[in-house]
C-alpha positions as semicolon CSV with decimal commas, in nm:
position;residue;x (nm);y (nm);z (nm)
1;M;4,900;9,497;-6,481
2;T;5,166;9,317;-6,626
3;D;5,430;9,502;-6,899
4;V;5,381;9,309;-7,159
5;T;5,659;9,488;-7,295
6;A;5,900;9,296;-7,014
7;I;5,748;8,941;-7,093
8;Y;5,779;8,988;-7,516
9;D;6,186;9,079;-7,340
10;D;6,217;8,710;-7,109
11;L;6,090;8,523;-7,393
12;V;6,294;8,611;-7,674
13;R;6,584;8,623;-7,484
14;F;6,502;8,356;-7,320
15;E;6,453;8,130;-7,692
16;T;6,765;8,269;-7,772
17;I;6,939;8,085;-7,480
18;L;6,740;7,807;-7,521
19;W;6,800;7,823;-7,913
20;G;7,192;7,822;-7,866
21;A;7,210;7,593;-7,580
22;V;7,071;7,340;-7,721
23;D;7,185;7,401;-8,060
24;A;7,505;7,364;-7,887
25;R;7,466;7,032;-7,765
26;L;7,345;6,903;-8,065
27;R;7,654;7,002;-8,253
28;R;7,888;6,874;-7,931
29;D;7,729;6,585;-7,863
30;C;7,596;6,474;-8,229
31;D;7,745;6,650;-8,488
32;L;7,444;6,800;-8,591
33;R;7,295;7,138;-8,612
34;L;6,910;7,262;-8,425
35;T;6,809;7,333;-8,782
36;W;6,864;7,026;-8,911
37;F;6,723;6,839;-8,658
38;E;6,417;7,041;-8,614
39;I;6,384;6,951;-8,997
40;M;6,466;6,598;-8,933
41;Q;6,186;6,527;-8,665
42;L;5,927;6,694;-8,963
43;L;6,027;6,498;-9,166
44;H;6,009;6,224;-8,948
45;R;5,612;6,235;-8,895
46;N;5,556;6,364;-9,234
47;P;5,736;6,213;-9,476
48;G;5,741;6,337;-9,831
49;A;5,691;6,673;-9,684
50;R;5,708;6,945;-9,989
51;T;5,968;7,267;-9,927
52;Q;5,718;7,467;-9,898
53;D;5,468;7,283;-9,579
54;I;5,875;7,264;-9,356
55;A;5,918;7,623;-9,427
56;N;5,496;7,646;-9,403
57;E;5,525;7,484;-9,048
58;F;5,887;7,636;-8,943
59;S;5,770;8,029;-9,074
60;I;6,078;7,998;-9,277
61;T;6,139;8,088;-9,644
62;V;6,128;7,874;-9,873
63;G;6,501;7,975;-10,028
64;G;6,583;7,938;-9,660
65;V;6,463;7,629;-9,652
66;S;6,529;7,497;-10,009
67;K;6,946;7,571;-9,947
68;V;6,934;7,394;-9,521
69;I;6,716;7,075;-9,779
70;D;7,042;7,081;-9,983
71;R;7,306;7,074;-9,751
72;M;7,175;6,791;-9,581
73;V;7,083;6,559;-9,889
74;D;7,486;6,631;-9,963
75;A;7,539;6,478;-9,593
76;D;7,329;6,206;-9,706
77;Y;7,023;6,284;-9,455
78;C;6,693;6,312;-9,662
79;R;6,641;6,334;-10,041
80;R;6,436;6,474;-10,300
81;S;6,180;6,232;-10,482
82;P;5,967;6,367;-10,773
83;N;5,639;6,483;-10,617
84;P;5,372;6,304;-10,904
85;A;5,105;6,511;-10,786
86;D;5,327;6,834;-10,910
87;G;5,650;6,866;-11,157
88;R;5,724;7,179;-10,975
89;S;5,830;7,084;-10,670
90;A;6,014;6,717;-10,493
91;L;5,908;6,539;-10,166
92;I;6,141;6,518;-9,892
93;S;6,219;6,295;-9,720
94;L;6,424;6,137;-9,456
95;T;6,754;5,835;-9,555
96;A;6,851;5,588;-9,340
97;E;7,165;5,800;-9,222
98;G;6,912;6,105;-9,159
99;T;6,706;5,819;-8,930
100;R;6,981;5,697;-8,720
101;K;7,108;6,046;-8,673
102;L;6,757;6,167;-8,579
103;E;6,790;5,852;-8,306
104;I;7,073;5,930;-8,153
105;A;7,004;6,317;-8,152
106;R;6,667;6,261;-7,937
107;P;6,795;6,206;-7,682
108;V;7,040;6,396;-7,631
109;F;6,805;6,718;-7,762
110;E;6,540;6,601;-7,512
111;E;6,796;6,579;-7,209
112;E;6,865;6,950;-7,264
113;L;6,535;7,058;-7,259
114;E;6,395;6,894;-6,910
115;K;6,769;6,998;-6,792
116;R;6,630;7,367;-6,941
117;F;6,296;7,354;-6,829
118;R;6,219;7,082;-6,550
119;S;6,499;7,162;-6,354
120;V;6,322;7,532;-6,312
121;L;5,949;7,469;-6,307
122;G;5,720;7,271;-6,209
123;P;5,447;7,017;-6,358
124;A;5,145;7,294;-6,308
125;E;5,344;7,607;-6,420
126;L;5,494;7,354;-6,712
127;A;5,142;7,312;-6,848
128;R;4,987;7,643;-6,708
129;L;5,312;7,798;-7,012
130;A;5,245;7,512;-7,261
131;V;4,911;7,608;-7,334
132;A;4,984;8,000;-7,306
133;L;5,246;8,018;-7,585
134;K;4,982;7,724;-7,794
135;L;4,689;7,941;-7,692
136;L;4,992;8,324;-7,848
137;R;5,120;8,054;-8,170
138;V;4,723;8,024;-8,227
139;S;4,648;8,331;-8,257
140;A;4,956;8,520;-8,421
141;Q;4,897;8,234;-8,697
142;H;4,489;8,322;-8,730
143;R;4,572;8,695;-8,710
144;D;4,862;8,718;-9,014
145;E;4,595;8,481;-9,233
146;V;4,318;8,721;-9,121
147;D;4,589;9,031;-9,226
148;K;4,681;8,878;-9,490
149;E;4,338;8,877;-9,683
């Protein structure tokens, strides 16, 4: 029987190593934090996202997202616009500078992932890993929603 504690340990340690390596590469080559890059990718896919939408996507707090967005606005990577449907929230979108920075960073990000995944795992192993991780993530999200009820 497979030891799920060992799987947990390997998964968490790998995620920490992976995050650190990708973050270091983006900082070095693009002067961009991985946290900002992740939010920029989301805003590119979903222009006009709210702080709550970003927090939900990444399973982090609204306060934490708001602080990051403040810094990204100061760096001219994104902007807040009034939400016409709800005056209490703002819609967040990339600026031209944010879009330019994302276009520069995306190939660096992808190259680092290729190095960390494809250099170790073959196509079949990667496909199985992708399916397994998606299944675990979706199941965990569903379980958390049920537990909140």
